[in-house]
Amino acid sequence: MGHFEEILEETEVPAIAASQEGIIFFINSPFEQEYGWNEDDLIGNALTTILPPYTRDAHNIGFSRFLNTQTHRILDKKISLPVYCKNGSVRDAIHFITAKQDGQRWQFAALLDPQIEK
């Protein structure tokens, strides 16, 4: 799975999507079940809400770098990153992040699979 629209249709793996401003506009039911957040908690709020506080600055720097240069190191490949859960715990997840450009605007979607790869 790698296409933006496929992630938005995912029904088994937690998925999330955000605008280029870092505002969440989509989460699926598995995301709610796995990480405890619901749509009311996240839709319209900053993507950094689901990031542990100690990773937020690095995320913001990387996000800004991508928007300025449109070069990336993490899109369209699996990487292990932490997720900040609603209950305050932090869990590792395998992230698959992809992006699409609509005119001058970017949107980002990600699968956040809580399973550790073997």
N, CA, C and O atoms as a GROMACS GRO file, in nm:
protein
  472
    1MET      N    1   0.086  -0.118   0.000
    1MET     CA    2   0.000   0.000   0.000
    1MET      C    3   0.090   0.123   0.000
    1MET      O    4   0.184   0.131   0.078
    2GLY      N    5   0.060   0.217  -0.087
    2GLY     CA    6   0.143   0.334  -0.088
    2GLY      C    7   0.074   0.458  -0.141
    2GLY      O    8   0.127   0.568  -0.129
    3HIS      N    9  -0.039   0.441  -0.197
    3HIS     CA   10  -0.105   0.557  -0.254
    3HIS      C   11  -0.190   0.628  -0.149
    3HIS      O   12  -0.251   0.565  -0.063
    4PHE      N   13  -0.190   0.756  -0.158
    4PHE     CA   14  -0.260   0.842  -0.063
    4PHE      C   15  -0.404   0.797  -0.042
    4PHE      O   16  -0.448   0.779   0.072
    5GLU      N   17  -0.478   0.779  -0.149
    5GLU     CA   18  -0.619   0.743  -0.138
    5GLU      C   19  -0.639   0.606  -0.074
    5GLU      O   20  -0.737   0.584  -0.003
    6GLU      N   21  -0.546   0.514  -0.100
    6GLU     CA   22  -0.556   0.381  -0.039
    6GLU      C   23  -0.543   0.390   0.113
    6GLU      O   24  -0.610   0.316   0.185
    7ILE      N   25  -0.458   0.478   0.160
    7ILE     CA   26  -0.443   0.495   0.305
    7ILE      C   27  -0.574   0.547   0.365
    7ILE      O   28  -0.615   0.504   0.472
    8LEU      N   29  -0.638   0.640   0.296
    8LEU     CA   30  -0.764   0.694   0.347
    8LEU      C   31  -0.876   0.591   0.346
    8LEU      O   32  -0.976   0.608   0.416
    9GLU      N   33  -0.861   0.484   0.269
    9GLU     CA   34  -0.961   0.378   0.265
    9GLU      C   35  -0.925   0.260   0.355
    9GLU      O   36  -1.002   0.164   0.363
   10GLU      N   37  -0.812   0.265   0.422
   10GLU     CA   38  -0.764   0.155   0.506
   10GLU      C   39  -0.861   0.129   0.620
   10GLU      O   40  -0.908   0.222   0.686
   11THR      N   41  -0.892   0.000   0.643
   11THR     CA   42  -0.986  -0.036   0.748
   11THR      C   43  -0.926  -0.126   0.856
   11THR      O   44  -0.992  -0.154   0.956
   12GLU      N   45  -0.802  -0.171   0.838
   12GLU     CA   46  -0.743  -0.262   0.935
   12GLU      C   47  -0.624  -0.204   1.009
   12GLU      O   48  -0.598  -0.243   1.123
   13VAL      N   49  -0.551  -0.113   0.948
   13VAL     CA   50  -0.431  -0.054   1.008
   13VAL      C   51  -0.461   0.091   1.043
   13VAL      O   52  -0.524   0.161   0.964
   14PRO      N   53  -0.417   0.138   1.160
   14PRO     CA   54  -0.440   0.278   1.196
   14PRO      C   55  -0.384   0.374   1.089
   14PRO      O   56  -0.272   0.357   1.041
   15ALA      N   57  -0.466   0.473   1.053
   15ALA     CA   58  -0.426   0.569   0.951
   15ALA      C   59  -0.467   0.710   0.994
   15ALA      O   60  -0.563   0.730   1.068
   16ILE      N   61  -0.390   0.807   0.944
   16ILE     CA   62  -0.413   0.948   0.976
   16ILE      C   63  -0.371   1.031   0.856
   16ILE      O   64  -0.285   0.989   0.779
   17ALA      N   65  -0.430   1.149   0.840
   17ALA     CA   66  -0.392   1.239   0.731
   17ALA      C   67  -0.394   1.383   0.782
   17ALA      O   68  -0.473   1.419   0.869
   18ALA      N   69  -0.304   1.464   0.724
   18ALA     CA   70  -0.291   1.604   0.766
   18ALA      C   71  -0.258   1.692   0.647
   18ALA      O   72  -0.205   1.647   0.546
   19SER      N   73  -0.291   1.819   0.663
   19SER     CA   74  -0.261   1.919   0.560
   19SER      C   75  -0.114   1.962   0.571
   19SER      O   76  -0.042   1.920   0.662
   20GLN      N   77  -0.073   2.044   0.476
   20GLN     CA   78   0.065   2.093   0.480
   20GLN      C   79   0.089   2.187   0.598
   20GLN      O   80   0.204   2.213   0.634
   21GLU      N   81  -0.016   2.236   0.658
   21GLU     CA   82  -0.002   2.316   0.780
   21GLU      C   83   0.010   2.228   0.904
   21GLU      O   84   0.027   2.277   1.015
   22GLY      N   85   0.002   2.096   0.883
   22GLY     CA   86   0.012   2.004   0.995
   22GLY      C   87  -0.118   1.990   1.072
   22GLY      O   88  -0.116   1.955   1.190
   23ILE      N   89  -0.231   2.016   1.007
   23ILE     CA   90  -0.362   2.005   1.071
   23ILE      C   91  -0.426   1.872   1.029
   23ILE      O   92  -0.439   1.843   0.911
   24ILE      N   93  -0.466   1.794   1.127
   24ILE     CA   94  -0.526   1.663   1.101
   24ILE      C   95  -0.665   1.680   1.042
   24ILE      O   96  -0.747   1.757   1.094
   25PHE      N   97  -0.692   1.607   0.933
   25PHE     CA   98  -0.826   1.611   0.875
   25PHE      C   99  -0.889   1.472   0.864
   25PHE      O  100  -1.004   1.460   0.821
   26PHE      N  101  -0.815   1.367   0.901
   26PHE     CA  102  -0.868   1.232   0.890
   26PHE      C  103  -0.798   1.139   0.988
   26PHE      O  104  -0.676   1.143   1.002
   27ILE      N  105  -0.877   1.056   1.056
   27ILE     CA  106  -0.826   0.937   1.125
   27ILE      C  107  -0.928   0.826   1.100
   27ILE      O  108  -1.047   0.853   1.081
   28ASN      N  109  -0.882   0.702   1.102
   28ASN     CA  110  -0.976   0.592   1.082
   28ASN      C  111  -1.007   0.524   1.216
   28ASN      O  112  -0.947   0.556   1.319
   29SER      N  113  -1.100   0.433   1.213
   29SER     CA  114  -1.143   0.362   1.333
   29SER      C  115  -1.030   0.283   1.399
   29SER      O  116  -1.018   0.287   1.521
   30PRO      N  117  -0.946   0.211   1.322
   30PRO     CA  118  -0.834   0.142   1.387
   30PRO      C  119  -0.740   0.238   1.461
   30PRO      O  120  -0.683   0.201   1.564
   31PHE      N  121  -0.723   0.360   1.409
   31PHE     CA  122  -0.640   0.458   1.479
   31PHE      C  123  -0.702   0.490   1.615
   31PHE      O  124  -0.632   0.494   1.716
   32GLU      N  125  -0.832   0.513   1.616
   32GLU     CA  126  -0.901   0.542   1.742
   32GLU      C  127  -0.885   0.427   1.840
   32GLU      O  128  -0.855   0.449   1.958
   33GLN      N  129  -0.905   0.306   1.793
   33GLN     CA  130  -0.898   0.189   1.881
   33GLN      C  131  -0.757   0.166   1.934
   33GLN      O  132  -0.739   0.130   2.051
   34GLU      N  133  -0.656   0.185   1.851
   34GLU     CA  134  -0.518   0.153   1.888
   34GLU      C  135  -0.455   0.259   1.978
   34GLU      O  136  -0.383   0.225   2.071
   35TYR      N  137  -0.482   0.386   1.951
   35TYR     CA  138  -0.411   0.494   2.021
   35TYR      C  139  -0.500   0.577   2.114
   35TYR      O  140  -0.451   0.666   2.183
   36GLY      N  141  -0.630   0.548   2.116
   36GLY     CA  142  -0.720   0.610   2.212
   36GLY      C  143  -0.778   0.744   2.174
   36GLY      O  144  -0.870   0.792   2.240
   37TRP      N  145  -0.726   0.806   2.071
   37TRP     CA  146  -0.778   0.936   2.026
   37TRP      C  147  -0.904   0.914   1.944
   37TRP      O  148  -0.919   0.810   1.880
   38ASN      N  149  -0.997   1.011   1.945
   38ASN     CA  150  -1.112   1.003   1.856
   38ASN      C  151  -1.114   1.127   1.766
   38ASN      O  152  -1.031   1.217   1.781
   39GLU      N  153  -1.207   1.130   1.674
   39GLU     CA  154  -1.212   1.242   1.579
   39GLU      C  155  -1.227   1.376   1.650
   39GLU      O  156  -1.163   1.474   1.610
   40ASP      N  157  -1.308   1.383   1.753
   40ASP     CA  158  -1.327   1.509   1.825
   40ASP      C  159  -1.196   1.558   1.888
   40ASP      O  160  -1.175   1.679   1.899
   41ASP      N  161  -1.110   1.466   1.927
   41ASP     CA  162  -0.981   1.502   1.985
   41ASP      C  163  -0.884   1.558   1.882
   41ASP      O  164  -0.805   1.646   1.912
   42LEU      N  165  -0.891   1.506   1.759
   42LEU     CA  166  -0.784   1.532   1.663
   42LEU      C  167  -0.821   1.613   1.540
   42LEU      O  168  -0.741   1.696   1.497
   43ILE      N  169  -0.938   1.593   1.482
   43ILE     CA  170  -0.972   1.663   1.358
   43ILE      C  171  -0.969   1.814   1.382
   43ILE      O  172  -1.034   1.865   1.473
   44GLY      N  173  -0.892   1.883   1.299
   44GLY     CA  174  -0.877   2.028   1.312
   44GLY      C  175  -0.765   2.070   1.405
   44GLY      O  176  -0.740   2.189   1.422
   45ASN      N  177  -0.698   1.973   1.467
   45ASN     CA  178  -0.588   2.003   1.558
   45ASN      C  179  -0.454   1.966   1.496
   45ASN      O  180  -0.448   1.900   1.392
   46ALA      N  181  -0.348   2.010   1.561
   46ALA     CA  182  -0.212   1.990   1.509
   46ALA      C  183  -0.170   1.844   1.512
   46ALA      O  184  -0.201   1.771   1.606
   47LEU      N  185  -0.101   1.803   1.408
   47LEU     CA  186  -0.046   1.668   1.401
   47LEU      C  187   0.047   1.640   1.518
   47LEU      O  188   0.060   1.526   1.562
   48THR      N  189   0.111   1.743   1.568
   48THR     CA  190   0.203   1.724   1.681
   48THR      C  191   0.132   1.672   1.806
   48THR      O  192   0.198   1.629   1.901
   49THR      N  193   0.000   1.676   1.808
   49THR     CA  194  -0.077   1.622   1.921
   49THR      C  195  -0.043   1.475   1.943
   49THR      O  196  -0.040   1.428   2.057
   50ILE      N  197  -0.018   1.401   1.835
   50ILE     CA  198   0.008   1.258   1.848
   50ILE      C  199   0.158   1.227   1.854
   50ILE      O  200   0.198   1.111   1.850
   51LEU      N  201   0.240   1.330   1.865
   51LEU     CA  202   0.384   1.311   1.875
   51LEU      C  203   0.428   1.330   2.020
   51LEU      O  204   0.381   1.423   2.086
   52PRO      N  205   0.517   1.245   2.070
   52PRO     CA  206   0.570   1.270   2.204
   52PRO      C  207   0.636   1.408   2.207
   52PRO      O  208   0.698   1.448   2.109
   53PRO      N  209   0.624   1.480   2.317
   53PRO     CA  210   0.680   1.615   2.323
   53PRO      C  211   0.826   1.624   2.281
   53PRO      O  212   0.866   1.723   2.220
   54TYR      N  213   0.906   1.524   2.313
   54TYR     CA  214   1.049   1.529   2.281
   54TYR      C  215   1.079   1.512   2.131
   54TYR      O  216   1.194   1.526   2.090
   55THR      N  217   0.978   1.481   2.050
   55THR     CA  218   1.000   1.467   1.905
   55THR      C  219   0.940   1.582   1.824
   55THR      O  220   0.961   1.590   1.703
   56ARG      N  221   0.868   1.669   1.888
   56ARG     CA  222   0.792   1.772   1.815
   56ARG      C  223   0.881   1.871   1.742
   56ARG      O  224   0.852   1.906   1.627
   57ASP      N  225   0.987   1.917   1.805
   57ASP     CA  226   1.075   2.014   1.737
   57ASP      C  227   1.139   1.952   1.612
   57ASP      O  228   1.143   2.015   1.507
   58ALA      N  229   1.188   1.829   1.624
   58ALA     CA  230   1.250   1.762   1.509
   58ALA      C  231   1.148   1.743   1.397
   58ALA      O  232   1.179   1.760   1.280
   59HIS      N  233   1.025   1.707   1.435
   59HIS     CA  234   0.920   1.690   1.334
   59HIS      C  235   0.894   1.822   1.262
   59HIS      O  236   0.888   1.825   1.139
   60ASN      N  237   0.879   1.930   1.337
   60ASN     CA  238   0.850   2.060   1.276
   60ASN      C  239   0.962   2.106   1.184
   60ASN      O  240   0.936   2.164   1.078
   61ILE      N  241   1.086   2.079   1.222
   61ILE     CA  242   1.200   2.115   1.136
   61ILE      C  243   1.196   2.035   1.007
   61ILE      O  244   1.212   2.090   0.898
   62GLY      N  245   1.175   1.904   1.019
   62GLY     CA  246   1.170   1.819   0.900
   62GLY      C  247   1.053   1.854   0.809
   62GLY      O  248   1.067   1.855   0.687
   63PHE      N  249   0.939   1.881   0.868
   63PHE     CA  250   0.820   1.919   0.793
   63PHE      C  251   0.845   2.048   0.715
   63PHE      O  252   0.813   2.057   0.597
   64SER      N  253   0.902   2.147   0.782
   64SER     CA  254   0.934   2.275   0.716
   64SER      C  255   1.037   2.257   0.606
   64SER      O  256   1.025   2.317   0.499
   65ARG      N  257   1.138   2.173   0.632
   65ARG     CA  258   1.240   2.148   0.530
   65ARG      C  259   1.176   2.089   0.405
   65ARG      O  260   1.208   2.131   0.294
   66PHE      N  261   1.087   1.992   0.423
   66PHE     CA  262   1.022   1.933   0.307
   66PHE      C  263   0.942   2.038   0.229
   66PHE      O  264   0.952   2.045   0.106
   67LEU      N  265   0.864   2.118   0.299
   67LEU     CA  266   0.782   2.218   0.230
   67LEU      C  267   0.868   2.321   0.156
   67LEU      O  268   0.826   2.372   0.051
   68ASN      N  269   0.986   2.351   0.208
   68ASN     CA  270   1.073   2.448   0.142
   68ASN      C  271   1.153   2.389   0.028
   68ASN      O  272   1.179   2.458  -0.071
   69THR      N  273   1.194   2.263   0.040
   69THR     CA  274   1.282   2.203  -0.060
   69THR      C  275   1.214   2.097  -0.145
   69THR      O  276   1.260   2.066  -0.255
   70GLN      N  277   1.106   2.040  -0.094
   70GLN     CA  278   1.034   1.929  -0.156
   70GLN      C  279   1.125   1.808  -0.176
   70GLN      O  280   1.104   1.727  -0.266
   71THR      N  281   1.226   1.797  -0.092
   71THR     CA  282   1.307   1.676  -0.085
   71THR      C  283   1.276   1.608   0.047
   71THR      O  284   1.242   1.674   0.146
   72HIS      N  285   1.287   1.476   0.047
   72HIS     CA  286   1.248   1.403   0.167
   72HIS      C  287   1.341   1.286   0.192
   72HIS      O  288   1.415   1.241   0.104
   73ARG      N  289   1.335   1.238   0.314
   73ARG     CA  290   1.411   1.120   0.354
   73ARG      C  291   1.321   1.007   0.403
   73ARG      O  292   1.365   0.893   0.413
   74ILE      N  293   1.195   1.039   0.434
   74ILE     CA  294   1.112   0.938   0.500
   74ILE      C  295   0.985   0.900   0.424
   74ILE      O  296   0.917   0.806   0.463
   75LEU      N  297   0.952   0.970   0.319
   75LEU     CA  298   0.827   0.938   0.249
   75LEU      C  299   0.839   0.806   0.174
   75LEU      O  300   0.944   0.773   0.118
   76ASP      N  301   0.728   0.732   0.173
   76ASP     CA  302   0.714   0.609   0.095
   76ASP      C  303   0.810   0.498   0.134
   76ASP      O  304   0.849   0.416   0.052
   77LYS      N  305   0.847   0.496   0.262
   77LYS     CA  306   0.921   0.382   0.315
   77LYS      C  307   0.882   0.363   0.461
   77LYS      O  308   0.832   0.456   0.525
   78LYS      N  309   0.905   0.246   0.514
   78LYS     CA  310   0.867   0.216   0.652
   78LYS      C  311   0.976   0.263   0.748
   78LYS      O  312   1.095   0.238   0.729
   79ILE      N  313   0.930   0.333   0.853
   79ILE     CA  314   1.022   0.377   0.958
   79ILE      C  315   0.954   0.359   1.094
   79ILE      O  316   0.832   0.369   1.106
   80SER      N  317   1.034   0.333   1.193
   80SER     CA  318   0.981   0.316   1.328
   80SER      C  319   0.988   0.451   1.400
   80SER      O  320   1.094   0.513   1.411
   81LEU      N  321   0.872   0.494   1.448
   81LEU     CA  322   0.861   0.622   1.520
   81LEU      C  323   0.764   0.605   1.636
   81LEU      O  324   0.676   0.519   1.631
   82PRO      N  325   0.778   0.685   1.740
   82PRO     CA  326   0.685   0.676   1.852
   82PRO      C  327   0.554   0.749   1.823
   82PRO      O  328   0.550   0.842   1.743
   83VAL      N  329   0.447   0.704   1.889
   83VAL     CA  330   0.315   0.768   1.883
   83VAL      C  331   0.275   0.800   2.026
   83VAL      O  332   0.286   0.717   2.115
   84TYR      N  333   0.228   0.922   2.046
   84TYR     CA  334   0.180   0.966   2.176
   84TYR      C  335   0.031   0.933   2.184
   84TYR      O  336  -0.049   0.986   2.107
   85CYS      N  337  -0.004   0.846   2.276
   85CYS     CA  338  -0.143   0.801   2.290
   85CYS      C  339  -0.223   0.898   2.378
   85CYS      O  340  -0.165   0.976   2.454
   86LYS      N  341  -0.353   0.893   2.367
   86LYS     CA  342  -0.440   0.982   2.444
   86LYS      C  343  -0.419   0.965   2.594
   86LYS      O  344  -0.430   1.062   2.668
   87ASN      N  345  -0.389   0.843   2.640
   87ASN     CA  346  -0.370   0.819   2.783
   87ASN      C  347  -0.234   0.864   2.834
   87ASN      O  348  -0.203   0.845   2.952
   88GLY      N  349  -0.151   0.923   2.747
   88GLY     CA  350  -0.021   0.974   2.787
   88GLY      C  351   0.093   0.876   2.767
   88GLY      O  352   0.209   0.911   2.787
   89SER      N  353   0.062   0.754   2.728
   89SER     CA  354   0.168   0.657   2.702
   89SER      C  355   0.228   0.682   2.563
   89SER      O  356   0.168   0.750   2.479
   90VAL      N  357   0.344   0.625   2.540
   90VAL     CA  358   0.411   0.636   2.411
   90VAL      C  359   0.433   0.495   2.360
   90VAL      O  360   0.483   0.408   2.432
   91ARG      N  361   0.395   0.472   2.234
   91ARG     CA  362   0.410   0.340   2.172
   91ARG      C  363   0.486   0.352   2.041
   91ARG      O  364   0.466   0.447   1.965
   92ASP      N  365   0.572   0.257   2.016
   92ASP     CA  366   0.640   0.253   1.887
   92ASP      C  367   0.546   0.198   1.782
   92ASP      O  368   0.462   0.112   1.810
   93ALA      N  369   0.560   0.248   1.661
   93ALA     CA  370   0.480   0.200   1.549
   93ALA      C  371   0.562   0.211   1.422
   93ALA      O  372   0.649   0.297   1.409
   94ILE      N  373   0.533   0.123   1.329
   94ILE     CA  374   0.593   0.133   1.197
   94ILE      C  375   0.508   0.229   1.116
   94ILE      O  376   0.390   0.204   1.090
   95HIS      N  377   0.568   0.340   1.076
   95HIS     CA  378   0.498   0.444   0.999
   95HIS      C  379   0.529   0.426   0.850
   95HIS      O  380   0.643   0.399   0.812
   96PHE      N  381   0.428   0.440   0.769
   96PHE     CA  382   0.445   0.452   0.625
   96PHE      C  383   0.376   0.582   0.588
   96PHE      O  384   0.253   0.592   0.591
   97ILE      N  385   0.455   0.682   0.552
   97ILE     CA  386   0.404   0.816   0.525
   97ILE      C  387   0.415   0.844   0.376
   97ILE      O  388   0.518   0.819   0.314
   98THR      N  389   0.309   0.896   0.319
   98THR     CA  390   0.311   0.935   0.179
   98THR      C  391   0.250   1.074   0.166
   98THR      O  392   0.188   1.125   0.260
   99ALA      N  393   0.269   1.134   0.051
   99ALA     CA  394   0.219   1.270   0.030
   99ALA      C  395   0.165   1.282  -0.112
   99ALA      O  396   0.202   1.206  -0.202
  100LYS      N  397   0.076   1.378  -0.128
  100LYS     CA  398   0.030   1.412  -0.262
  100LYS      C  399   0.019   1.563  -0.271
  100LYS      O  400  -0.010   1.632  -0.173
  101GLN      N  401   0.044   1.611  -0.390
  101GLN     CA  402   0.035   1.755  -0.414
  101GLN      C  403  -0.086   1.782  -0.500
  101GLN      O  404  -0.108   1.717  -0.602
  102ASP      N  405  -0.165   1.880  -0.457
  102ASP     CA  406  -0.283   1.924  -0.530
  102ASP      C  407  -0.262   2.071  -0.561
  102ASP      O  408  -0.288   2.157  -0.476
  103GLY      N  409  -0.214   2.100  -0.680
  103GLY     CA  410  -0.176   2.237  -0.712
  103GLY      C  411  -0.051   2.272  -0.632
  103GLY      O  412   0.051   2.203  -0.642
  104GLN      N  413  -0.059   2.376  -0.554
  104GLN     CA  414   0.053   2.418  -0.470
  104GLN      C  415   0.042   2.362  -0.328
  104GLN      O  416   0.128   2.390  -0.244
  105ARG      N  417  -0.061   2.286  -0.300
  105ARG     CA  418  -0.089   2.236  -0.165
  105ARG      C  419  -0.049   2.091  -0.150
  105ARG      O  420  -0.070   2.010  -0.240
  106TRP      N  421   0.009   2.058  -0.036
  106TRP     CA  422   0.045   1.920  -0.004
  106TRP      C  423  -0.051   1.865   0.101
  106TRP      O  424  -0.103   1.937   0.186
  107GLN      N  425  -0.072   1.735   0.092
  107GLN     CA  426  -0.144   1.660   0.195
  107GLN      C  427  -0.060   1.537   0.226
  107GLN      O  428   0.009   1.484   0.139
  108PHE      N  429  -0.066   1.494   0.350
  108PHE     CA  430   0.013   1.381   0.396
  108PHE      C  431  -0.078   1.278   0.460
  108PHE      O  432  -0.172   1.312   0.531
  109ALA      N  433  -0.050   1.151   0.433
  109ALA     CA  434  -0.126   1.042   0.494
  109ALA      C  435  -0.026   0.938   0.543
  109ALA      O  436   0.080   0.920   0.485
  110ALA      N  437  -0.063   0.872   0.652
  110ALA     CA  438   0.028   0.773   0.709
  110ALA      C  439  -0.047   0.656   0.769
  110ALA      O  440  -0.156   0.670   0.824
  111LEU      N  441   0.015   0.540   0.756
  111LEU     CA  442  -0.026   0.421   0.831
  111LEU      C  443   0.065   0.416   0.952
  111LEU      O  444   0.186   0.437   0.940
  112LEU      N  445   0.010   0.387   1.068
  112LEU     CA  446   0.087   0.378   1.193
  112LEU      C  447   0.065   0.240   1.253
  112LEU      O  448  -0.012   0.224   1.348
  113ASP      N  449   0.132   0.142   1.198
  113ASP     CA  450   0.113   0.002   1.233
  113ASP      C  451   0.183  -0.028   1.366
  113ASP      O  452   0.305  -0.015   1.376
  114PRO      N  453   0.107  -0.068   1.467
  114PRO     CA  454   0.168  -0.094   1.597
  114PRO      C  455   0.250  -0.223   1.601
  114PRO      O  456   0.316  -0.251   1.701
  115GLN      N  457   0.247  -0.301   1.495
  115GLN     CA  458   0.322  -0.426   1.492
  115GLN      C  459   0.468  -0.400   1.460
  115GLN      O  460   0.500  -0.326   1.367
  116ILE      N  461   0.555  -0.461   1.535
  116ILE     CA  462   0.698  -0.450   1.510
  116ILE      C  463   0.735  -0.550   1.401
  116ILE      O  464   0.699  -0.668   1.407
  117GLU      N  465   0.807  -0.501   1.301
  117GLU     CA  466   0.849  -0.590   1.191
  117GLU      C  467   0.949  -0.691   1.241
  117GLU      O  468   1.030  -0.663   1.330
  118LYS      N  469   0.944  -0.808   1.183
  118LYS     CA  470   1.039  -0.915   1.219
  118LYS      C  471   1.140  -0.933   1.110
  118LYS      O  472   1.228  -1.018   1.122
   0.00000   0.00000   0.00000
